[in-house]
Each structure stands twice: as structure tokens, then as C-alpha cells.
Amino acid sequence: MQTLNVGLAERSYPIYIGSGLLPDCGLLIPYLTAGRAVIISNTTVAPLYLEKLRSSLESAGVRCNSVILPDGEEYKNSSSMDAIYDALLRSHCERSTTLIALGGGVIGDMVGFAAATYLRGVPFIQIPTTLLSQVDSSVGGKTGINHPLGKNMIGAFYQPKVVLADTRTLDTLPDRELSAGISEVIKYGLIRDMPFFEWLEVNIEKLLARDTEALQYAIARSCQNKAEVVGNDERESGERALLNLGHTFGHAIENGMGYGVWLHGEAVAAGTMMAADLSRRMGWLTEADVGRIRDLFQRAKLPVIGPRMSVEKYQELMGLDKKVVSGKIRFVLLEALGRSVMTGDVSVGLLKETLEACCD
Ligand code: NAD
Ligand code: GLY
């Protein structure tokens, strides 16, 4: 098992990464001193892992309730939040009750938001079960839900008490979801860790084959990168925005196609190719650099062009991005492989060229 730390003074917390951690709740008990927890999961993950977790906690004397939500990005909304609040209120959960998110990023983001808001804040634990959630969404405290007008538009920064990533849960993850998670892994290499990007160029097939050692290495290295960035800039006043490489385009794809049609990681992959194309047009990346990125995404079985939507539609949807300042879209671009920058100085002409070149 590897232990990393997210350094945020009194809100610091550990990330435990290892194979087979779920049935052994010893790592969680120190964070459940009040002896009461509510495990929140979905209809896909609960049949696979809920009983393992519940019986382990109950055998340690923790009283557990559970809430099972419908599965899918299209349910990351205020109706699901109401379902969580209803269940918490009906079972008289108190301020000391700990919420446990058992699932992928959709569950993690919603449970975190419920924890931030129920009784003005209760403790919560992240148990991510997808690659994407183990390398990205469970760490850093971004929580929230989608709005019909924009992705992740309603939410809060609220840190978990502990993150427990059991890599064995990835055994049951569909291949398409594994690839979607690899998209966010590649992101860390591109924005700030060139040696990791080069490692991925050598080892990407091992990740697809679910090689345990390669997966653990990639998860730990991704979490290390994320923990450093979050430790420097928890509330995204600067460096943290770089973690959104490809997301301005990607969120437009997810929203424009209807939540759940393109997986988040797929939209980020196509969006990252658009950001790479724009970076080349800015004179920063070479054709060869863009080719290396495309090649890696293709080997990871991820899309490298966006879906057909008009340039105007893309621009309208991108205008809803959280990074927009005074009506101006700001982009995370690549100055070089392994080095990213945030800029608002992109001409409409260049953006149109990218959108025309990078969509189906
Ligand atoms: P997800 O939560 O929808 O999970 C993907 C699918 O895999 C779902 O059908 C889920 O039920 C299933 N699943 C989960 N674990 C499984 C397992 N072990 N075995 C079999 N099936 C399993 O999607 P995701 O990719 O984990 O997360 C995407 C979400 O995360 C998006 O909503 C995105 O906005 C959000 N996100 C948040 C952050 C953040 O910092 N908070 C960062 C990146 C992404
Ligand atoms: N996934 C982007 C962030 O956590 O900031």
C-alpha cells in the first residue's frame, strides 16, 4: 500500500492506494469516531462492493445506513441531491454522521456536495472505484452537480477526511471506463510531468491490460501531481486551473451531446486534442508534439476529434465555462509537452480554425 498526503494545514488528509483495501476498514476507523456512517453508492457499484464495505464497518461497531442512487452522469443533478438529503433527514443523521462515497466521480462529486451542505457540513470519505475517480476526482475537494445549462456549475470546495483507493475494484470496470480514466492520467504528464508522459508512452498498453504494478504506479503518480497542485492552490486562483486542460472544450462536448453520451474522460481526450491543436496554432507546440499526444490517446482507445456541432454551438457552450472572466474564455494550453499555461489571448480566428479542424 502507498500513502500520500494532501497538505492543506488543518484540512490535510491521507490518500491510501493499494490492492484489496476495501474489506479491511482499519484505515477508515480513525475517521469514524462517532460510530455512524451512511454509504452512498449507485445501482451498479452497490451490488459489487457495498456489502463488503458495510460488513467490515459493522464488524468494527460502526452503524451503517445506505443510499443507492441511479447510475449515470445524467443523474448528477438536484433530484439526486434531494434523494440524498431525504434519506439523511429521514434517518435522523446528525452533524457527526460521516458520509461515504462508494463509486466513481459522479457519486464522489455528489456525496461531497451533500456533505458540504447537509446540516451546513458533515464529514465525508471518498472510496473511488473507477480509474478516473482514483486519479482525479476523489482528491482535491471539488464537489457538485451539473445544471441543464452547464457542467459542474453548482457545487462547493469541500475536502474529504480520507481517500481510500482499492485498485482491485478496477477489475470490474468496463474497458471503455478504464480508457476514460487514462485520459486524466495523460493530462498530468502533459501539464506538468514530462517524465510521466514519457513513462506512459512506454507503458500505456500495460495500463489497458490492467497490469497491477503499472496501474498502482500511474494512480500514485497522478495523485502525487494532483496533491501538489491542490496543496498550492486549493481554490483555483491560479495553478489549479491547469488541471482543466481540455476541459473547456470537453465540457462543451458533454453538455452539447447530452450528459452521459460522451464519457467525461472521452470528452477530455478530444478536448485536449483541440487544446493541443490551438497550442500549435499559437506557435508553441510542433506538429510532432501534437502527433505524440494524438498517438498516445489513440493507443489508449480514446477519441481524438470532437463530435459534429457547429462552431457557434461550441463557442456558446464554452462561454459557460467556470474560467470565463468578464465574458472572456480563458484556455489552458501547452507551451511545450509537460508545460501548461492559462491564457485569455486567443483570437477568435484561431479558435475557429481549431474547432473546424478538430471536429467530426
Ligand atoms: P462515473 O462515476 O459515472 O463511473 C463510470 C461508470 O462506471 C458508472 O456506470 C459507474 O457506475 C461504473 N463503475 C464505477 N465503479 C465501478 C467498478 N469498480 N466496477 C464496475 N463499474 C463501476 O464516472 P467517472 O469517470 O468515475 O467520473 C466522471 C465524473 O467525475 C464526471 O461527472 C466529472 O465531472 C467528475 N470529475 C470530477 C473531478 C473533481 O475534481 N471533482 C475531476 C474529474 C472528473
Ligand atoms: N479536475 C480538476 C480539479 O480538480 O481541479
Short mmCIF file of C-alpha atoms in Angstrom, two decimals, residues 30-339:
data_model
loop_
_atom_site.label_atom_id
_atom_site.label_comp_id
_atom_site.label_asym_id
_atom_site.label_seq_id
_atom_site.Cartn_x
_atom_site.Cartn_y
_atom_site.Cartn_z
CA PRO A 30 -9.94 6.59 12.92
CA TYR A 31 -12.24 8.82 10.82
CA LEU A 32 -15.46 7.27 12.13
CA THR A 33 -15.17 8.04 15.81
CA ALA A 34 -18.87 8.89 16.16
CA GLY A 35 -19.71 5.34 15.09
CA ARG A 36 -22.25 6.26 12.43
CA ALA A 37 -21.91 6.31 8.63
CA VAL A 38 -24.09 6.50 5.54
CA ILE A 39 -22.65 4.79 2.47
CA ILE A 40 -23.89 6.37 -0.76
CA SER A 41 -23.43 4.41 -3.95
CA ASN A 42 -25.29 3.58 -7.17
CA THR A 43 -27.16 0.68 -8.73
CA THR A 44 -24.04 -0.63 -10.48
CA VAL A 45 -21.41 -0.33 -7.75
CA ALA A 46 -23.56 -1.24 -4.73
CA PRO A 47 -24.18 -4.88 -5.78
CA LEU A 48 -20.42 -5.28 -6.31
CA TYR A 49 -18.92 -3.64 -3.22
CA LEU A 50 -21.46 -2.29 -0.73
CA GLU A 51 -21.80 -5.43 1.40
CA LYS A 52 -18.03 -5.88 1.66
CA LEU A 53 -17.68 -2.35 2.99
CA ARG A 54 -20.74 -2.44 5.20
CA SER A 55 -19.90 -5.73 6.88
CA SER A 56 -16.36 -4.63 7.52
CA LEU A 57 -17.54 -1.37 9.13
CA GLU A 58 -20.32 -3.04 11.12
CA SER A 59 -17.94 -5.64 12.47
CA ALA A 60 -15.91 -2.72 13.84
CA GLY A 61 -19.02 -1.33 15.56
CA VAL A 62 -19.96 1.37 13.04
CA ARG A 63 -23.73 1.72 12.46
CA CYS A 64 -24.30 1.97 8.70
CA ASN A 65 -27.17 3.12 6.51
CA SER A 66 -27.01 3.20 2.74
CA VAL A 67 -28.47 5.23 -0.11
CA ILE A 68 -28.46 3.78 -3.63
CA LEU A 69 -28.81 6.27 -6.48
CA PRO A 70 -29.49 5.61 -10.16
CA ASP A 71 -26.28 5.26 -12.19
CA GLY A 72 -25.18 7.85 -14.73
CA GLU A 73 -23.90 11.33 -15.42
CA GLU A 74 -27.46 12.30 -16.35
CA TYR A 75 -28.40 11.77 -12.66
CA LYS A 76 -25.71 14.11 -11.36
CA ASN A 77 -28.38 16.69 -10.63
CA SER A 78 -30.53 18.32 -7.99
CA SER A 79 -33.06 15.44 -7.94
CA SER A 80 -30.35 13.06 -6.80
CA MET A 81 -29.23 15.59 -4.19
CA ASP A 82 -32.80 15.71 -2.87
CA ALA A 83 -32.84 11.91 -2.67
CA ILE A 84 -29.68 12.04 -0.54
CA TYR A 85 -30.99 14.81 1.74
CA ASP A 86 -34.33 12.97 2.16
CA ALA A 87 -32.58 9.78 3.24
CA LEU A 88 -30.27 11.62 5.65
CA LEU A 89 -33.14 13.52 7.25
CA ARG A 90 -35.45 10.51 7.48
CA SER A 91 -32.81 8.51 9.32
CA HIS A 92 -32.02 11.47 11.62
CA CYS A 93 -28.39 11.77 10.62
CA GLU A 94 -26.53 14.23 12.79
CA ARG A 95 -23.57 16.54 12.31
CA SER A 96 -21.18 13.78 13.40
CA THR A 97 -22.51 11.27 10.85
CA THR A 98 -19.92 10.53 8.16
CA LEU A 99 -20.98 10.19 4.52
CA ILE A 100 -19.03 7.63 2.49
CA ALA A 101 -18.92 7.95 -1.31
CA LEU A 102 -18.58 4.50 -2.84
CA GLY A 103 -18.36 4.78 -6.62
CA GLY A 104 -16.91 6.80 -9.48
CA GLY A 105 -16.63 10.53 -9.92
CA VAL A 106 -20.36 11.09 -10.26
CA ILE A 107 -21.05 9.60 -6.82
CA GLY A 108 -17.96 11.22 -5.31
CA ASP A 109 -18.85 14.70 -6.55
CA MET A 110 -22.46 14.42 -5.36
CA VAL A 111 -21.68 12.92 -1.97
CA GLY A 112 -19.04 15.58 -1.38
CA PHE A 113 -21.59 18.27 -2.17
CA ALA A 114 -24.17 16.63 0.09
CA ALA A 115 -21.57 16.51 2.88
CA ALA A 116 -20.70 20.18 2.32
CA THR A 117 -24.34 21.24 2.59
CA TYR A 118 -26.21 18.79 4.87
CA LEU A 119 -26.57 20.49 8.28
CA ARG A 120 -24.03 23.03 6.88
CA GLY A 121 -21.33 20.40 6.74
CA VAL A 122 -20.69 16.82 7.85
CA PRO A 123 -17.51 14.73 7.43
CA PHE A 124 -17.09 12.58 4.33
CA ILE A 125 -14.84 9.83 2.99
CA GLN A 126 -14.02 9.09 -0.64
CA ILE A 127 -13.82 5.44 -1.77
CA PRO A 128 -13.31 5.86 -5.53
CA THR A 129 -13.95 2.78 -7.68
CA THR A 130 -13.13 3.99 -11.21
CA LEU A 131 -9.69 4.82 -12.53
CA LEU A 132 -10.82 8.37 -13.22
CA SER A 133 -12.01 8.89 -9.67
CA GLN A 134 -8.89 7.24 -8.19
CA VAL A 135 -6.53 9.52 -10.14
CA ASP A 136 -8.51 12.73 -10.09
CA SER A 137 -11.99 13.42 -8.78
CA SER A 138 -11.69 11.89 -5.28
CA VAL A 139 -8.72 14.15 -4.49
CA GLY A 140 -8.90 17.91 -4.04
CA GLY A 141 -12.38 18.62 -2.76
CA LYS A 142 -14.20 19.80 -5.86
CA THR A 143 -17.77 18.67 -5.32
CA GLY A 144 -21.01 19.40 -7.12
CA ILE A 145 -23.64 18.65 -9.71
CA ASN A 146 -24.49 19.57 -13.29
CA HIS A 147 -27.09 22.13 -14.32
CA PRO A 148 -29.02 21.85 -17.60
CA LEU A 149 -27.12 24.98 -18.70
CA GLY A 150 -23.65 23.86 -17.69
CA LYS A 151 -21.44 21.06 -16.42
CA ASN A 152 -20.47 21.04 -12.70
CA MET A 153 -21.92 24.54 -12.34
CA ILE A 154 -23.34 24.10 -8.84
CA GLY A 155 -21.01 22.97 -6.07
CA ALA A 156 -18.55 23.67 -3.31
CA PHE A 157 -14.92 23.15 -2.40
CA TYR A 158 -15.10 20.65 0.45
CA GLN A 159 -12.31 18.23 1.35
CA PRO A 160 -12.78 14.60 2.38
CA LYS A 161 -11.27 13.26 5.61
CA VAL A 162 -9.53 10.41 3.79
CA VAL A 163 -9.39 8.82 0.32
CA LEU A 164 -9.15 5.04 0.02
CA ALA A 165 -8.40 3.74 -3.49
CA ASP A 166 -8.62 -0.05 -3.73
CA THR A 167 -7.12 -0.88 -7.11
CA ARG A 168 -8.81 -4.29 -7.04
CA THR A 169 -12.17 -2.59 -7.64
CA LEU A 170 -10.87 -1.74 -11.12
CA ASP A 171 -11.12 -5.46 -12.03
CA THR A 172 -14.84 -5.00 -12.68
CA LEU A 173 -14.58 -1.69 -14.53
CA PRO A 174 -15.63 -1.84 -18.21
CA ASP A 175 -12.79 -1.25 -20.73
CA ARG A 176 -14.38 1.96 -22.00
CA GLU A 177 -14.37 3.40 -18.47
CA LEU A 178 -10.76 2.36 -17.93
CA SER A 179 -9.76 4.27 -21.07
CA ALA A 180 -11.75 7.29 -19.92
CA GLY A 181 -9.70 7.30 -16.71
CA ILE A 182 -6.44 7.10 -18.64
CA SER A 183 -7.38 10.39 -20.28
CA GLU A 184 -6.95 12.22 -16.95
CA VAL A 185 -3.72 10.30 -16.27
CA ILE A 186 -2.25 11.56 -19.57
CA LYS A 187 -3.31 15.05 -18.53
CA TYR A 188 -0.85 15.15 -15.60
CA GLY A 189 2.02 14.25 -17.91
CA LEU A 190 1.05 16.93 -20.39
CA ILE A 191 0.53 19.79 -17.95
CA ARG A 192 3.45 19.32 -15.56
CA ASP A 193 5.25 15.97 -15.61
CA MET A 194 7.07 15.18 -18.86
CA PRO A 195 8.91 12.13 -17.42
CA PHE A 196 5.47 10.68 -16.58
CA PHE A 197 4.25 11.40 -20.13
CA GLU A 198 7.30 9.51 -21.43
CA TRP A 199 6.62 6.66 -19.00
CA LEU A 200 3.05 6.50 -20.36
CA GLU A 201 4.37 6.33 -23.93
CA VAL A 202 6.24 3.18 -22.91
CA ASN A 203 3.63 1.62 -20.60
CA ILE A 204 0.17 2.58 -21.92
CA GLU A 205 -0.64 -0.98 -23.05
CA LYS A 206 0.17 -2.26 -19.55
CA LEU A 207 -2.47 0.07 -18.15
CA LEU A 208 -5.02 -1.14 -20.69
CA ALA A 209 -4.15 -4.73 -19.74
CA ARG A 210 -4.73 -3.77 -16.06
CA ASP A 211 -1.22 -4.70 -15.00
CA THR A 212 -1.40 -4.21 -11.22
CA GLU A 213 2.02 -2.67 -10.78
CA ALA A 214 1.61 -0.27 -13.70
CA LEU A 215 -1.84 0.80 -12.50
CA GLN A 216 -0.64 1.42 -8.96
CA TYR A 217 2.30 3.43 -10.24
CA ALA A 218 0.08 5.55 -12.52
CA ILE A 219 -2.53 6.14 -9.81
CA ALA A 220 0.06 7.14 -7.20
CA ARG A 221 1.96 9.41 -9.60
CA SER A 222 -1.29 11.07 -10.72
CA CYS A 223 -2.42 11.59 -7.12
CA GLN A 224 1.00 12.97 -6.22
CA ASN A 225 0.72 15.52 -9.02
CA LYS A 226 -2.82 16.41 -8.02
CA ALA A 227 -1.98 16.66 -4.32
CA GLU A 228 0.89 19.06 -5.08
CA VAL A 229 -1.30 21.31 -7.21
CA VAL A 230 -4.19 21.31 -4.73
CA GLY A 231 -1.78 21.94 -1.84
CA ASN A 232 -0.51 25.04 -3.69
CA ASP A 233 -3.88 26.36 -4.85
CA GLU A 234 -6.90 24.72 -3.24
CA ARG A 235 -9.50 27.17 -4.59
CA GLU A 236 -8.20 27.51 -8.13
CA SER A 237 -6.97 31.06 -8.04
CA GLY A 238 -4.04 30.09 -10.28
CA GLU A 239 -2.15 26.84 -10.81
CA ARG A 240 -5.09 24.53 -10.16
CA ALA A 241 -6.85 25.77 -13.30
CA LEU A 242 -4.14 23.96 -15.28
CA LEU A 243 -5.77 20.67 -14.22
CA ASN A 244 -8.54 21.67 -16.62
CA LEU A 245 -6.51 21.05 -19.77
CA GLY A 246 -9.02 20.01 -22.45
CA HIS A 247 -11.97 20.61 -20.12
CA THR A 248 -13.26 23.87 -21.66
CA PHE A 249 -13.77 22.01 -24.94
CA GLY A 250 -14.65 18.77 -23.15
CA HIS A 251 -17.42 20.21 -21.00
CA ALA A 252 -18.93 21.77 -24.14
CA ILE A 253 -18.95 18.30 -25.74
CA GLU A 254 -20.52 16.64 -22.68
CA ASN A 255 -23.24 19.25 -22.37
CA GLY A 256 -23.82 19.66 -26.12
CA MET A 257 -24.19 15.92 -26.74
CA GLY A 258 -26.35 15.38 -23.62
CA TYR A 259 -24.84 14.34 -20.28
CA GLY A 260 -23.76 10.69 -20.33
CA VAL A 261 -23.48 10.28 -24.12
CA TRP A 262 -19.75 11.05 -24.19
CA LEU A 263 -17.93 9.89 -21.07
CA HIS A 264 -16.14 12.69 -19.21
CA GLY A 265 -12.70 11.21 -19.96
CA GLU A 266 -13.57 10.79 -23.64
CA ALA A 267 -14.67 14.41 -23.90
CA VAL A 268 -11.47 15.48 -22.13
CA ALA A 269 -9.36 13.47 -24.62
CA ALA A 270 -11.00 15.10 -27.66
CA GLY A 271 -10.87 18.45 -25.84
CA THR A 272 -7.16 18.01 -25.11
CA MET A 273 -6.52 17.39 -28.81
CA MET A 274 -8.30 20.68 -29.52
CA ALA A 275 -6.16 22.44 -26.90
CA ALA A 276 -3.06 20.86 -28.47
CA ASP A 277 -4.11 22.00 -31.94
CA LEU A 278 -4.69 25.53 -30.64
CA SER A 279 -1.31 25.45 -28.89
CA ARG A 280 0.30 24.56 -32.24
CA ARG A 281 -1.51 27.42 -33.95
CA MET A 282 -0.19 29.72 -31.21
CA GLY A 283 3.32 28.64 -32.26
CA TRP A 284 4.05 26.69 -29.06
CA LEU A 285 3.74 23.01 -29.99
CA THR A 286 5.17 21.44 -33.13
CA GLU A 287 3.29 19.08 -35.45
CA ALA A 288 5.45 16.31 -34.00
CA ASP A 289 4.38 17.20 -30.43
CA VAL A 290 0.71 17.11 -31.41
CA GLY A 291 1.33 13.78 -33.14
CA ARG A 292 2.78 12.30 -29.93
CA ILE A 293 -0.30 13.35 -27.95
CA ARG A 294 -2.66 12.01 -30.61
CA ASP A 295 -0.78 8.74 -30.77
CA LEU A 296 -0.97 8.22 -27.01
CA PHE A 297 -4.72 8.92 -26.87
CA GLN A 298 -5.33 6.61 -29.83
CA ARG A 299 -3.32 3.83 -28.22
CA ALA A 300 -5.45 4.36 -25.08
CA LYS A 301 -8.55 3.87 -27.28
CA LEU A 302 -9.76 7.42 -26.75
CA PRO A 303 -11.36 9.76 -29.29
CA VAL A 304 -9.06 12.38 -30.83
CA ILE A 305 -11.65 14.51 -32.60
CA GLY A 306 -14.79 16.09 -31.21
CA PRO A 307 -18.35 15.38 -32.30
CA ARG A 308 -20.02 17.37 -35.06
CA MET A 309 -21.50 20.57 -33.59
CA SER A 310 -21.44 23.98 -35.25
CA VAL A 311 -18.57 26.30 -34.36
CA GLU A 312 -21.19 28.68 -32.94
CA LYS A 313 -22.58 25.93 -30.67
CA TYR A 314 -19.11 25.09 -29.36
CA GLN A 315 -18.44 28.77 -28.70
CA GLU A 316 -21.78 29.26 -26.96
CA LEU A 317 -21.22 26.23 -24.70
CA MET A 318 -17.61 27.18 -23.97
CA GLY A 319 -18.83 30.60 -22.90
CA LEU A 320 -20.41 28.86 -19.89
CA ASP A 321 -17.02 27.69 -18.60
CA LYS A 322 -16.17 28.48 -14.97
CA LYS A 323 -12.86 30.01 -16.10
CA VAL A 324 -14.61 32.78 -18.08
CA VAL A 325 -13.65 36.21 -16.72
CA SER A 326 -15.50 39.38 -17.84
CA GLY A 327 -17.10 37.38 -20.63
CA LYS A 328 -13.73 36.21 -21.99
CA ILE A 329 -12.97 32.50 -22.36
CA ARG A 330 -9.60 31.54 -20.88
CA PHE A 331 -7.87 28.44 -22.18
CA VAL A 332 -5.39 26.03 -20.65
CA LEU A 333 -2.85 25.48 -23.43
CA LEU A 334 0.53 23.79 -23.76
CA GLU A 335 3.66 25.91 -24.15
CA ALA A 336 5.55 22.65 -24.63
CA LEU A 337 4.94 18.99 -23.80
CA GLY A 338 4.92 18.86 -19.99
CA ARG A 339 4.39 22.63 -19.56
#
